[in-house]
PDB file of C-alpha atoms in Angstrom:
ATOM      1  CA  MET A  30     -42.969  13.428 123.793  1.00 55.00           C
ATOM      2  CA  ALA A  31     -42.382  17.164 124.187  1.00 61.00           C
ATOM      3  CA  GLU A  32     -44.151  19.365 121.645  1.00 72.00           C
ATOM      4  CA  LEU A  33     -41.890  20.646 118.901  1.00 87.00           C
ATOM      5  CA  LYS A  34     -41.320  24.384 119.057  1.00 92.00           C
ATOM      6  CA  ASN A  35     -40.719  26.520 115.988  1.00 96.00           C
ATOM      7  CA  GLU A  36     -37.648  28.437 117.109  1.00 97.00           C
ATOM      8  CA  PHE A  37     -35.969  31.137 115.053  1.00 98.00           C
ATOM      9  CA  THR A  38     -32.738  29.889 113.463  1.00 98.00           C
ATOM     10  CA  TRP A  39     -30.659  30.916 110.475  1.00 98.00           C
ATOM     11  CA  SER A  40     -28.767  29.268 107.651  1.00 98.00           C
ATOM     12  CA  ALA A  41     -27.297  30.365 104.335  1.00 97.00           C
ATOM     13  CA  SER A  42     -30.022  28.473 102.464  1.00 96.00           C
ATOM     14  CA  ARG A  43     -32.696  30.125 104.618  1.00 97.00           C
ATOM     15  CA  ALA A  44     -31.197  33.506 103.709  1.00 98.00           C
ATOM     16  CA  ARG A  45     -31.282  32.648 100.006  1.00 97.00           C
ATOM     17  CA  THR A  46     -34.955  31.725 100.247  1.00 98.00           C
ATOM     18  CA  TYR A  47     -35.798  34.947 102.062  1.00 98.00           C
ATOM     19  CA  ASP A  48     -33.993  37.026  99.447  1.00 97.00           C
ATOM     20  CA  TYR A  49     -35.621  35.084  96.624  1.00 97.00           C
ATOM     21  CA  CYS A  50     -39.182  35.593  97.855  1.00 98.00           C
ATOM     22  CA  PRO A  51     -40.321  36.531 101.392  1.00 98.00           C
ATOM     23  CA  ARG A  52     -43.626  34.708 100.914  1.00 98.00           C
ATOM     24  CA  GLN A  53     -41.853  31.496  99.865  1.00 98.00           C
ATOM     25  CA  TYR A  54     -39.711  31.894 102.970  1.00 98.00           C
ATOM     26  CA  TRP A  55     -42.850  32.175 105.105  1.00 98.00           C
ATOM     27  CA  TRP A  56     -44.372  29.025 103.634  1.00 98.00           C
ATOM     28  CA  ASN A  57     -41.114  27.113 104.146  1.00 98.00           C
ATOM     29  CA  TYR A  58     -40.524  28.015 107.776  1.00 98.00           C
ATOM     30  CA  TYR A  59     -43.928  29.049 109.158  1.00 98.00           C
ATOM     31  CA  GLY A  60     -46.878  28.217 106.899  1.00 98.00           C
ATOM     32  CA  SER A  61     -45.887  24.534 106.641  1.00 98.00           C
ATOM     33  CA  TRP A  62     -45.049  24.148 110.337  1.00 97.00           C
ATOM     34  CA  GLY A  63     -46.922  21.235 111.895  1.00 96.00           C
ATOM     35  CA  GLY A  64     -48.080  19.988 108.517  1.00 97.00           C
ATOM     36  CA  TRP A  65     -46.533  16.597 109.181  1.00 95.00           C
ATOM     37  CA  ASP A  66     -49.312  15.874 111.679  1.00 94.00           C
ATOM     38  CA  ARG A  67     -52.248  14.060 110.109  1.00 90.00           C
ATOM     39  CA  LYS A  68     -54.517  16.116 112.366  1.00 92.00           C
ATOM     40  CA  ALA A  69     -53.108  19.379 111.019  1.00 94.00           C
ATOM     41  CA  ALA A  70     -55.397  21.844 109.255  1.00 96.00           C
ATOM     42  CA  PRO A  71     -55.590  21.419 105.457  1.00 96.00           C
ATOM     43  CA  GLU A  72     -53.481  24.465 104.551  1.00 97.00           C
ATOM     44  CA  PRO A  73     -50.353  23.679 106.635  1.00 97.00           C
ATOM     45  CA  ARG A  74     -50.630  20.011 105.658  1.00 97.00           C
ATOM     46  CA  GLU A  75     -50.693  20.931 101.972  1.00 98.00           C
ATOM     47  CA  ALA A  76     -47.866  23.423 102.464  1.00 98.00           C
ATOM     48  CA  TYR A  77     -45.768  20.740 104.172  1.00 98.00           C
ATOM     49  CA  MET A  78     -46.410  18.368 101.263  1.00 98.00           C
ATOM     50  CA  LEU A  79     -45.394  21.051  98.763  1.00 98.00           C
ATOM     51  CA  LYS A  80     -42.300  21.951 100.793  1.00 98.00           C
ATOM     52  CA  ASN A  81     -40.970  18.425 100.416  1.00 98.00           C
ATOM     53  CA  LEU A  82     -41.284  18.323  96.641  1.00 98.00           C
ATOM     54  CA  ALA A  83     -38.219  18.478  94.416  1.00 97.00           C
ATOM     55  CA  ASN A  84     -38.168  19.818  90.883  1.00 97.00           C
ATOM     56  CA  ARG A  85     -36.177  19.054  87.766  1.00 97.00           C
ATOM     57  CA  TRP A  86     -33.560  21.686  88.676  1.00 95.00           C
ATOM     58  CA  THR A  87     -32.944  20.657  92.304  1.00 96.00           C
ATOM     59  CA  TRP A  88     -33.344  16.912  91.764  1.00 98.00           C
ATOM     60  CA  PRO A  89     -29.935  16.305  90.070  1.00 98.00           C
ATOM     61  CA  GLY A  90     -28.053  18.009  92.880  1.00 97.00           C
ATOM     62  CA  THR A  91     -29.817  15.887  95.503  1.00 98.00           C
ATOM     63  CA  VAL A  92     -29.072  12.641  93.649  1.00 98.00           C
ATOM     64  CA  VAL A  93     -25.414  13.585  93.190  1.00 98.00           C
ATOM     65  CA  HIS A  94     -25.037  14.576  96.860  1.00 98.00           C
ATOM     66  CA  ASP A  95     -26.758  11.410  98.058  1.00 98.00           C
ATOM     67  CA  THR A  96     -24.655   9.190  95.799  1.00 98.00           C
ATOM     68  CA  ILE A  97     -21.339  10.736  96.843  1.00 98.00           C
ATOM     69  CA  GLU A  98     -22.388  10.558 100.495  1.00 97.00           C
ATOM     70  CA  SER A  99     -23.199   6.866 100.096  1.00 96.00           C
ATOM     71  CA  ILE A 100     -19.744   6.171  98.612  1.00 96.00           C
ATOM     72  CA  LEU A 101     -17.945   8.085 101.341  1.00 96.00           C
ATOM     73  CA  ARG A 102     -19.938   6.437 104.126  1.00 95.00           C
ATOM     74  CA  GLY A 103     -19.074   3.083 102.591  1.00 93.00           C
ATOM     75  CA  MET A 104     -15.430   4.010 102.833  1.00 92.00           C
ATOM     76  CA  GLN A 105     -15.888   4.954 106.472  1.00 91.00           C
ATOM     77  CA  ALA A 106     -17.620   1.661 107.201  1.00 89.00           C
ATOM     78  CA  GLU A 107     -14.828  -0.344 105.604  1.00 85.00           C
ATOM     79  CA  ALA A 108     -12.202   1.661 107.481  1.00 80.00           C
ATOM     80  CA  GLY A 109     -14.063   1.001 110.708  1.00 68.00           C
ATOM     81  CA  GLN A 110     -13.535  -2.683 110.065  1.00 65.00           C
ATOM     82  CA  GLY A 111      -9.815  -2.179 109.669  1.00 59.00           C
ATOM     83  CA  ALA A 112      -9.701  -1.908 105.881  1.00 53.00           C
ATOM     84  CA  LEU A 113      -8.646   0.979 103.682  1.00 51.00           C
ATOM     85  CA  GLY A 114      -8.947   1.429  99.938  1.00 47.00           C
ATOM     86  CA  PHE A 115     -12.672   0.617  99.714  1.00 50.00           C
ATOM     87  CA  ALA A 116     -13.096   3.102  96.855  1.00 47.00           C
ATOM     88  CA  ALA A 117     -10.228   1.717  94.814  1.00 50.00           C
ATOM     89  CA  ASP A 118     -12.638  -0.708  93.139  1.00 69.00           C
ATOM     90  CA  VAL A 119     -15.533   1.683  92.694  1.00 84.00           C
ATOM     91  CA  SER A 120     -16.840   1.395  89.149  1.00 91.00           C
ATOM     92  CA  ALA A 121     -18.060   4.663  87.673  1.00 94.00           C
ATOM     93  CA  ASP A 122     -20.323   2.695  85.328  1.00 95.00           C
ATOM     94  CA  ASP A 123     -21.935   0.880  88.263  1.00 96.00           C
ATOM     95  CA  VAL A 124     -22.354   4.052  90.297  1.00 97.00           C
ATOM     96  CA  VAL A 125     -23.923   5.928  87.382  1.00 97.00           C
ATOM     97  CA  GLU A 126     -26.314   3.086  86.585  1.00 97.00           C
ATOM     98  CA  ARG A 127     -27.394   2.739  90.208  1.00 97.00           C
ATOM     99  CA  ALA A 128     -28.076   6.476  90.342  1.00 98.00           C
ATOM    100  CA  THR A 129     -30.108   6.234  87.118  1.00 98.00           C
ATOM    101  CA  LYS A 130     -32.182   3.337  88.498  1.00 98.00           C
ATOM    102  CA  THR A 131     -32.802   5.373  91.650  1.00 98.00           C
ATOM    103  CA  MET A 132     -34.025   8.289  89.549  1.00 98.00           C
ATOM    104  CA  ARG A 133     -36.353   6.013  87.559  1.00 98.00           C
ATOM    105  CA  ARG A 134     -37.849   4.661  90.801  1.00 98.00           C
ATOM    106  CA  GLN A 135     -38.257   8.174  92.166  1.00 98.00           C
ATOM    107  CA  TRP A 136     -39.873   9.416  88.970  1.00 97.00           C
ATOM    108  CA  GLU A 137     -42.389   6.545  88.983  1.00 97.00           C
ATOM    109  CA  ALA A 138     -43.096   7.112  92.696  1.00 97.00           C
ATOM    110  CA  SER A 139     -43.710  10.783  92.045  1.00 98.00           C
ATOM    111  CA  ARG A 140     -46.032  10.035  89.138  1.00 97.00           C
ATOM    112  CA  SER A 141     -48.092   7.800  91.458  1.00 97.00           C
ATOM    113  CA  ALA A 142     -48.591  10.829  93.787  1.00 97.00           C
ATOM    114  CA  ASP A 143     -47.862   8.732  96.877  1.00 96.00           C
ATOM    115  CA  TYR A 144     -46.096  11.845  98.249  1.00 97.00           C
ATOM    116  CA  ARG A 145     -49.536  13.293  98.958  1.00 96.00           C
ATOM    117  CA  ARG A 146     -50.152  10.518 101.497  1.00 95.00           C
ATOM    118  CA  ARG A 147     -46.569  10.322 102.776  1.00 95.00           C
ATOM    119  CA  PRO A 148     -45.041  13.756 102.103  1.00 94.00           C
ATOM    120  CA  LYS A 149     -41.841  13.198 104.077  1.00 92.00           C
ATOM    121  CA  LYS A 150     -41.045   9.657 102.960  1.00 95.00           C
ATOM    122  CA  ALA A 151     -42.311   9.400  99.379  1.00 96.00           C
ATOM    123  CA  PHE A 152     -40.487  11.223  96.597  1.00 98.00           C
ATOM    124  CA  GLY A 153     -42.408  13.846  94.635  1.00 98.00           C
ATOM    125  CA  LEU A 154     -41.778  16.369  91.899  1.00 98.00           C
ATOM    126  CA  VAL A 155     -43.422  19.767  91.456  1.00 98.00           C
ATOM    127  CA  GLU A 156     -43.874  18.970  87.781  1.00 97.00           C
ATOM    128  CA  HIS A 157     -46.144  16.012  88.565  1.00 98.00           C
ATOM    129  CA  GLU A 158     -48.090  17.867  91.271  1.00 97.00           C
ATOM    130  CA  TYR A 159     -48.990  20.678  88.847  1.00 97.00           C
ATOM    131  CA  GLY A 160     -49.147  18.655  85.651  1.00 96.00           C
ATOM    132  CA  ASP A 161     -46.398  20.714  84.057  1.00 95.00           C
ATOM    133  CA  GLU A 162     -45.543  19.683  80.510  1.00 94.00           C
ATOM    134  CA  VAL A 163     -41.967  18.428  80.405  1.00 96.00           C
ATOM    135  CA  SER A 164     -40.634  16.700  77.321  1.00 97.00           C
ATOM    136  CA  ARG A 165     -38.923  13.321  77.409  1.00 96.00           C
ATOM    137  CA  ALA A 166     -35.776  15.039  76.168  1.00 97.00           C
ATOM    138  CA  GLU A 167     -35.830  17.388  79.190  1.00 97.00           C
ATOM    139  CA  TRP A 168     -36.147  14.493  81.635  1.00 97.00           C
ATOM    140  CA  LYS A 169     -33.291  12.692  79.886  1.00 97.00           C
ATOM    141  CA  ALA A 170     -31.176  15.842  80.227  1.00 97.00           C
ATOM    142  CA  VAL A 171     -31.835  15.814  83.978  1.00 97.00           C
ATOM    143  CA  ASN A 172     -30.469  12.298  84.215  1.00 98.00           C
ATOM    144  CA  GLN A 173     -27.527  13.128  81.938  1.00 98.00           C
ATOM    145  CA  LYS A 174     -26.558  15.945  84.271  1.00 98.00           C
ATOM    146  CA  VAL A 175     -26.310  13.422  87.117  1.00 98.00           C
ATOM    147  CA  ARG A 176     -24.354  10.945  85.005  1.00 98.00           C
ATOM    148  CA  ASP A 177     -21.859  13.621  83.916  1.00 98.00           C
ATOM    149  CA  ALA A 178     -21.445  14.959  87.455  1.00 98.00           C
ATOM    150  CA  LEU A 179     -20.761  11.548  88.989  1.00 98.00           C
ATOM    151  CA  ARG A 180     -18.294  10.582  86.278  1.00 97.00           C
ATOM    152  CA  ALA A 181     -16.477  13.889  86.714  1.00 97.00           C
ATOM    153  CA  PHE A 182     -16.202  13.362  90.479  1.00 97.00           C
ATOM    154  CA  LEU A 183     -15.176   9.697  90.349  1.00 97.00           C
ATOM    155  CA  GLY A 184     -12.535  10.403  87.713  1.00 96.00           C
ATOM    156  CA  SER A 185     -11.030  13.366  89.554  1.00 97.00           C
ATOM    157  CA  ASP A 186      -7.724  13.744  91.360  1.00 96.00           C
ATOM    158  CA  LEU A 187      -9.718  14.887  94.381  1.00 97.00           C
ATOM    159  CA  PHE A 188     -11.552  11.575  94.600  1.00 97.00           C
ATOM    160  CA  ALA A 189      -8.260   9.728  94.210  1.00 95.00           C
ATOM    161  CA  ARG A 190      -6.930  11.682  97.189  1.00 96.00           C
ATOM    162  CA  ILE A 191     -10.037  11.021  99.217  1.00 96.00           C
ATOM    163  CA  ARG A 192      -9.969   7.261  98.593  1.00 93.00           C
ATOM    164  CA  ALA A 193      -6.323   7.146  99.589  1.00 93.00           C
ATOM    165  CA  SER A 194      -6.931   9.046 102.815  1.00 94.00           C
ATOM    166  CA  ASP A 195      -7.710   7.891 106.349  1.00 94.00           C
ATOM    167  CA  PRO A 196     -11.436   8.459 107.065  1.00 95.00           C
ATOM    168  CA  SER A 197     -10.582   9.160 110.702  1.00 94.00           C
ATOM    169  CA  THR A 198      -9.315  12.561 109.528  1.00 96.00           C
ATOM    170  CA  TRP A 199     -12.695  13.471 108.039  1.00 97.00           C
ATOM    171  CA  LEU A 200     -15.228  15.718 109.717  1.00 96.00           C
ATOM    172  CA  PRO A 201     -18.847  14.420 109.906  1.00 95.00           C
ATOM    173  CA  ILE A 202     -20.276  14.026 106.379  1.00 95.00           C
ATOM    174  CA  GLU A 203     -23.649  15.583 105.483  1.00 94.00           C
ATOM    175  CA  THR A 204     -24.531  15.879 109.180  1.00 95.00           C
ATOM    176  CA  LEU A 205     -26.839  18.700 110.247  1.00 95.00           C
ATOM    177  CA  ASP A 206     -25.194  20.643 113.069  1.00 96.00           C
ATOM    178  CA  LYS A 207     -25.750  23.994 114.716  1.00 96.00           C
ATOM    179  CA  PHE A 208     -23.564  26.700 116.266  1.00 97.00           C
ATOM    180  CA  ASP A 209     -24.334  29.953 118.034  1.00 97.00           C
ATOM    181  CA  PHE A 210     -23.991  33.344 116.383  1.00 97.00           C
ATOM    182  CA  GLU A 211     -24.767  36.244 118.671  1.00 97.00           C
ATOM    183  CA  GLY A 212     -27.611  34.342 120.297  1.00 97.00           C
ATOM    184  CA  THR A 213     -29.068  32.854 117.116  1.00 98.00           C
ATOM    185  CA  GLY A 214     -28.718  29.194 116.236  1.00 98.00           C
ATOM    186  CA  VAL A 215     -27.081  28.736 112.821  1.00 98.00           C
ATOM    187  CA  TRP A 216     -27.312  25.476 110.873  1.00 97.00           C
ATOM    188  CA  ALA A 217     -24.447  24.028 108.831  1.00 97.00           C
ATOM    189  CA  VAL A 218     -24.063  20.805 106.845  1.00 97.00           C
ATOM    190  CA  LEU A 219     -20.665  20.005 105.362  1.00 97.00           C
ATOM    191  CA  ASP A 220     -20.609  17.970 102.169  1.00 98.00           C
ATOM    192  CA  PHE A 221     -17.049  16.903 102.892  1.00 98.00           C
ATOM    193  CA  ALA A 222     -14.186  18.196 105.001  1.00 98.00           C
ATOM    194  CA  TRP A 223     -10.967  16.778 106.362  1.00 97.00           C
ATOM    195  CA  ARG A 224      -8.232  17.730 108.760  1.00 96.00           C
ATOM    196  CA  LEU A 225      -4.745  17.848 107.253  1.00 95.00           C
ATOM    197  CA  PRO A 226      -1.568  16.750 109.069  1.00 94.00           C
ATOM    198  CA  ASP A 227      -0.698  20.365 109.932  1.00 93.00           C
ATOM    199  CA  GLY A 228      -4.044  20.768 111.738  1.00 93.00           C
ATOM    200  CA  SER A 229      -5.693  22.887 109.045  1.00 95.00           C
ATOM    201  CA  ILE A 230      -9.074  22.005 107.555  1.00 97.00           C
ATOM    202  CA  GLU A 231     -10.237  21.848 103.937  1.00 97.00           C
ATOM    203  CA  ILE A 232     -13.977  22.115 103.282  1.00 98.00           C
ATOM    204  CA  TYR A 233     -15.487  20.918  99.980  1.00 98.00           C
ATOM    205  CA  ASP A 234     -18.976  21.824  98.766  1.00 98.00           C
ATOM    206  CA  TRP A 235     -20.381  19.925  95.785  1.00 98.00           C
ATOM    207  CA  LYS A 236     -22.247  22.032  93.205  1.00 97.00           C
ATOM    208  CA  THR A 237     -24.165  20.854  90.135  1.00 96.00           C
ATOM    209  CA  GLY A 238     -25.575  24.214  89.078  1.00 91.00           C
ATOM    210  CA  GLU A 239     -24.035  27.069  87.134  1.00 92.00           C
ATOM    211  CA  VAL A 240     -20.558  28.261  88.064  1.00 93.00           C
ATOM    212  CA  ASN A 241     -21.253  31.300  90.229  1.00 93.00           C
ATOM    213  CA  PRO A 242     -18.868  31.486  93.182  1.00 93.00           C
ATOM    214  CA  ASP A 243     -20.003  34.993  94.232  1.00 92.00           C
ATOM    215  CA  SER A 244     -23.405  33.598  95.185  1.00 93.00           C
ATOM    216  CA  ASN A 245     -21.794  31.061  97.536  1.00 94.00           C
ATOM    217  CA  MET A 246     -19.344  33.215  99.471  1.00 94.00           C
ATOM    218  CA  LEU A 247     -21.741  33.676 102.399  1.00 96.00           C
ATOM    219  CA  GLN A 248     -22.167  29.927 102.661  1.00 96.00           C
ATOM    220  CA  LEU A 249     -18.413  29.321 102.647  1.00 96.00           C
ATOM    221  CA  GLY A 250     -17.845  31.986 105.272  1.00 95.00           C
ATOM    222  CA  CYS A 251     -20.539  30.421 107.415  1.00 96.00           C
ATOM    223  CA  TYR A 252     -18.803  27.030 107.115  1.00 96.00           C
ATOM    224  CA  ALA A 253     -15.534  28.632 108.256  1.00 96.00           C
ATOM    225  CA  LEU A 254     -17.247  30.134 111.307  1.00 96.00           C
ATOM    226  CA  TYR A 255     -18.786  26.762 112.033  1.00 96.00           C
ATOM    227  CA  VAL A 256     -15.496  24.817 112.068  1.00 95.00           C
ATOM    228  CA  GLN A 257     -13.862  27.627 113.988  1.00 94.00           C
ATOM    229  CA  GLN A 258     -16.450  27.379 116.770  1.00 94.00           C
ATOM    230  CA  ARG A 259     -17.259  23.664 116.687  1.00 93.00           C
ATOM    231  CA  HIS A 260     -13.852  22.220 115.743  1.00 93.00           C
ATOM    232  CA  GLY A 261     -11.473  24.804 117.182  1.00 92.00           C
ATOM    233  CA  VAL A 262      -9.686  25.761 113.968  1.00 93.00           C
ATOM    234  CA  GLU A 263      -8.714  29.388 113.364  1.00 89.00           C
ATOM    235  CA  ALA A 264      -9.700  31.174 110.164  1.00 82.00           C
ATOM    236  CA  GLU A 265      -6.208  31.204 108.671  1.00 84.00           C
ATOM    237  CA  GLN A 266      -6.206  27.399 108.913  1.00 93.00           C
ATOM    238  CA  VAL A 267      -9.401  26.939 106.873  1.00 94.00           C
ATOM    239  CA  ALA A 268      -9.546  26.526 103.102  1.00 96.00           C
ATOM    240  CA  THR A 269     -12.913  26.259 101.366  1.00 97.00           C
ATOM    241  CA  HIS A 270     -13.573  24.705  97.961  1.00 97.00           C
ATOM    242  CA  LEU A 271     -16.493  25.016  95.581  1.00 98.00           C
ATOM    243  CA  VAL A 272     -16.449  21.860  93.476  1.00 98.00           C
ATOM    244  CA  TYR A 273     -18.550  22.282  90.355  1.00 97.00           C
ATOM    245  CA  LEU A 274     -19.515  18.954  88.856  1.00 97.00           C
ATOM    246  CA  GLY A 275     -20.549  18.896  85.227  1.00 94.00           C
ATOM    247  CA  GLU A 276     -19.035  17.325  82.118  1.00 93.00           C
ATOM    248  CA  THR A 277     -15.753  18.280  83.798  1.00 94.00           C
ATOM    249  CA  MET A 278     -14.956  19.165  87.414  1.00 96.00           C
ATOM    250  CA  GLN A 279     -13.866  22.612  88.554  1.00 96.00           C
ATOM    251  CA  ASP A 280     -12.368  22.879  92.016  1.00 97.00           C
ATOM    252  CA  MET A 281     -12.292  26.534  93.059  1.00 97.00           C
ATOM    253  CA  ALA A 282     -10.327  27.127  96.291  1.00 96.00           C
ATOM    254  CA  PHE A 283     -10.753  30.092  98.605  1.00 95.00           C
ATOM    255  CA  ARG A 284      -8.515  30.780 101.590  1.00 91.00           C
ATOM    256  CA  VAL A 285     -10.487  32.300 104.460  1.00 89.00           C
ATOM    257  CA  THR A 286      -9.137  35.481 105.983  1.00 91.00           C
ATOM    258  CA  GLU A 287     -10.240  37.529 108.998  1.00 91.00           C
ATOM    259  CA  PRO A 288     -11.651  40.274 106.717  1.00 92.00           C
ATOM    260  CA  ASP A 289     -13.689  37.536 104.986  1.00 92.00           C
ATOM    261  CA  LEU A 290     -15.100  36.425 108.321  1.00 94.00           C
ATOM    262  CA  LYS A 291     -15.865  40.021 109.282  1.00 95.00           C
ATOM    263  CA  ALA A 292     -17.842  40.411 106.044  1.00 95.00           C
ATOM    264  CA  THR A 293     -19.628  37.103 106.661  1.00 96.00           C
ATOM    265  CA  ARG A 294     -20.601  38.149 110.171  1.00 97.00           C
ATOM    266  CA  GLY A 295     -21.924  41.452 108.827  1.00 98.00           C
ATOM    267  CA  GLU A 296     -24.068  39.716 106.191  1.00 98.00           C
ATOM    268  CA  MET A 297     -25.373  37.206 108.701  1.00 98.00           C
ATOM    269  CA  ARG A 298     -26.200  39.956 111.164  1.00 98.00           C
ATOM    270  CA  ALA A 299     -28.100  41.960 108.535  1.00 98.00           C
ATOM    271  CA  SER A 300     -29.966  38.903 107.233  1.00 98.00           C
ATOM    272  CA  ILE A 301     -31.040  37.805 110.719  1.00 98.00           C
ATOM    273  CA  ALA A 302     -32.172  41.336 111.558  1.00 98.00           C
ATOM    274  CA  ALA A 303     -34.244  41.568 108.358  1.00 98.00           C
ATOM    275  CA  MET A 304     -35.983  38.267 109.085  1.00 98.00           C
ATOM    276  CA  ARG A 305     -36.651  39.091 112.716  1.00 98.00           C
ATOM    277  CA  THR A 306     -38.018  42.548 111.868  1.00 97.00           C
ATOM    278  CA  ARG A 307     -40.988  40.941 110.154  1.00 97.00           C
ATOM    279  CA  LEU A 308     -41.958  38.876 113.204  1.00 98.00           C
ATOM    280  CA  ARG A 309     -45.069  39.973 115.106  1.00 97.00           C
ATOM    281  CA  ASP A 310     -43.726  38.400 118.308  1.00 98.00           C
ATOM    282  CA  LYS A 311     -39.936  38.023 118.233  1.00 97.00           C
ATOM    283  CA  PRO A 312     -39.449  35.962 121.439  1.00 96.00           C
ATOM    284  CA  ALA A 313     -42.212  33.543 120.373  1.00 97.00           C
ATOM    285  CA  ASN A 314     -41.110  33.542 116.683  1.00 98.00           C
ATOM    286  CA  VAL A 315     -44.628  34.379 115.474  1.00 98.00           C
ATOM    287  CA  ALA A 316     -44.846  35.291 111.799  1.00 98.00           C
ATOM    288  CA  VAL A 317     -47.980  36.383 109.915  1.00 98.00           C
ATOM    289  CA  ARG A 318     -48.314  35.638 106.222  1.00 98.00           C
ATOM    290  CA  GLU A 319     -49.309  39.154 105.181  1.00 97.00           C
ATOM    291  CA  ASP A 320     -46.056  40.538 106.595  1.00 98.00           C
ATOM    292  CA  PHE A 321     -44.070  38.542 104.010  1.00 98.00           C
ATOM    293  CA  ALA A 322     -44.634  40.047 100.586  1.00 97.00           C
ATOM    294  CA  LEU A 323     -45.154  38.110  97.394  1.00 97.00           C
ATOM    295  CA  THR A 324     -42.374  38.531  94.873  1.00 96.00           C
ATOM    296  CA  ASP A 325     -43.007  40.955  92.009  1.00 95.00           C
ATOM    297  CA  ASP A 326     -41.167  38.585  89.645  1.00 95.00           C
ATOM    298  CA  LEU A 327     -43.919  36.329  88.276  1.00 94.00           C
ATOM    299  CA  GLU A 328     -41.335  34.220  86.506  1.00 94.00           C
ATOM    300  CA  LYS A 329     -40.257  32.952  89.934  1.00 95.00           C
ATOM    301  CA  CYS A 330     -43.844  31.964  90.679  1.00 94.00           C
ATOM    302  CA  ARG A 331     -44.047  29.835  87.539  1.00 91.00           C
ATOM    303  CA  THR A 332     -41.841  27.144  89.082  1.00 91.00           C
ATOM    304  CA  CYS A 333     -42.583  27.661  92.786  1.00 96.00           C
ATOM    305  CA  ALA A 334     -44.125  24.771  94.688  1.00 97.00           C
ATOM    306  CA  TYR A 335     -46.393  27.153  96.634  1.00 98.00           C
ATOM    307  CA  ARG A 336     -47.889  28.937  93.641  1.00 97.00           C
ATOM    308  CA  ARG A 337     -51.318  27.381  94.178  1.00 97.00           C
ATOM    309  CA  LEU A 338     -51.445  28.480  97.821  1.00 97.00           C
ATOM    310  CA  CYS A 339     -50.404  31.976  96.762  1.00 96.00           C
ATOM    311  CA  GLY A 340     -53.107  32.140  94.083  1.00 94.00           C
ATOM    312  CA  ARG A 341     -50.562  32.316  91.295  1.00 90.00           C
ATOM    313  CA  GLY A 342     -51.038  28.913  89.716  1.00 78.00           C
ATOM    314  CA  SER A 343     -53.076  25.745  89.961  1.00 72.00           C
TER     315      SER A 343
END
């Protein structure tokens, strides 16, 4: 098997991490590299373990995404066997309870610390790794967030439209793909997208956090560039949607324009340049820890998985 090479790539989530804390970015994409190998040195192996941990803020979003993906893939499987309407009999109560049971299993698995032995396969939470005090009420609120989000989605007009649609019109669901931007590979993963009868494409991105569309415009622009390059659809034929799932669902639609894409390209270009400037060897993608500053905001460190490695928590 050929040795894996740590090549420089970009994504909207990678850009967010870099802007949040350059040192966290370094741990994510360089310091943890190779840590999956049992023969790796202790530091990258620990960093890789920490990289794979969830926390009580990111966990609900992952569960909601995974649950919706499972439902949609079930619909695709049924359609592949010549049947439509798989989702017509989906019970919100059943879906919510299955998600809750999954979270209970994950919580127990995390508490057992099996993630230290199997960091990629076993579920783990930062709170258990660091012994953070989290009340029972807080954990229940995490689960309630998932329950509310799933009920909002399953009871929405959007889901009714999806379950009545032909899955052959859908683009690949939650599938990691890459396109080229000025010589840099850019990653994109669509939560859900479909091609309409007129040839246009609608892209939907599920969100379980606070309603803040401004913070997601770069991501939506990147998705539009992705479908333009990989699926041959011009910008004026792409509509993007931020779907906020809480006690109710908010579907915020944004029509992509050429000026939007110009702005997206400019932001991507600047972000890529900033990341590459810190590299000691650009062609080889060599990054040295000291060139990626620690954040000055200690509040960010309080919940960061890497705080022990950075000397800002134990």
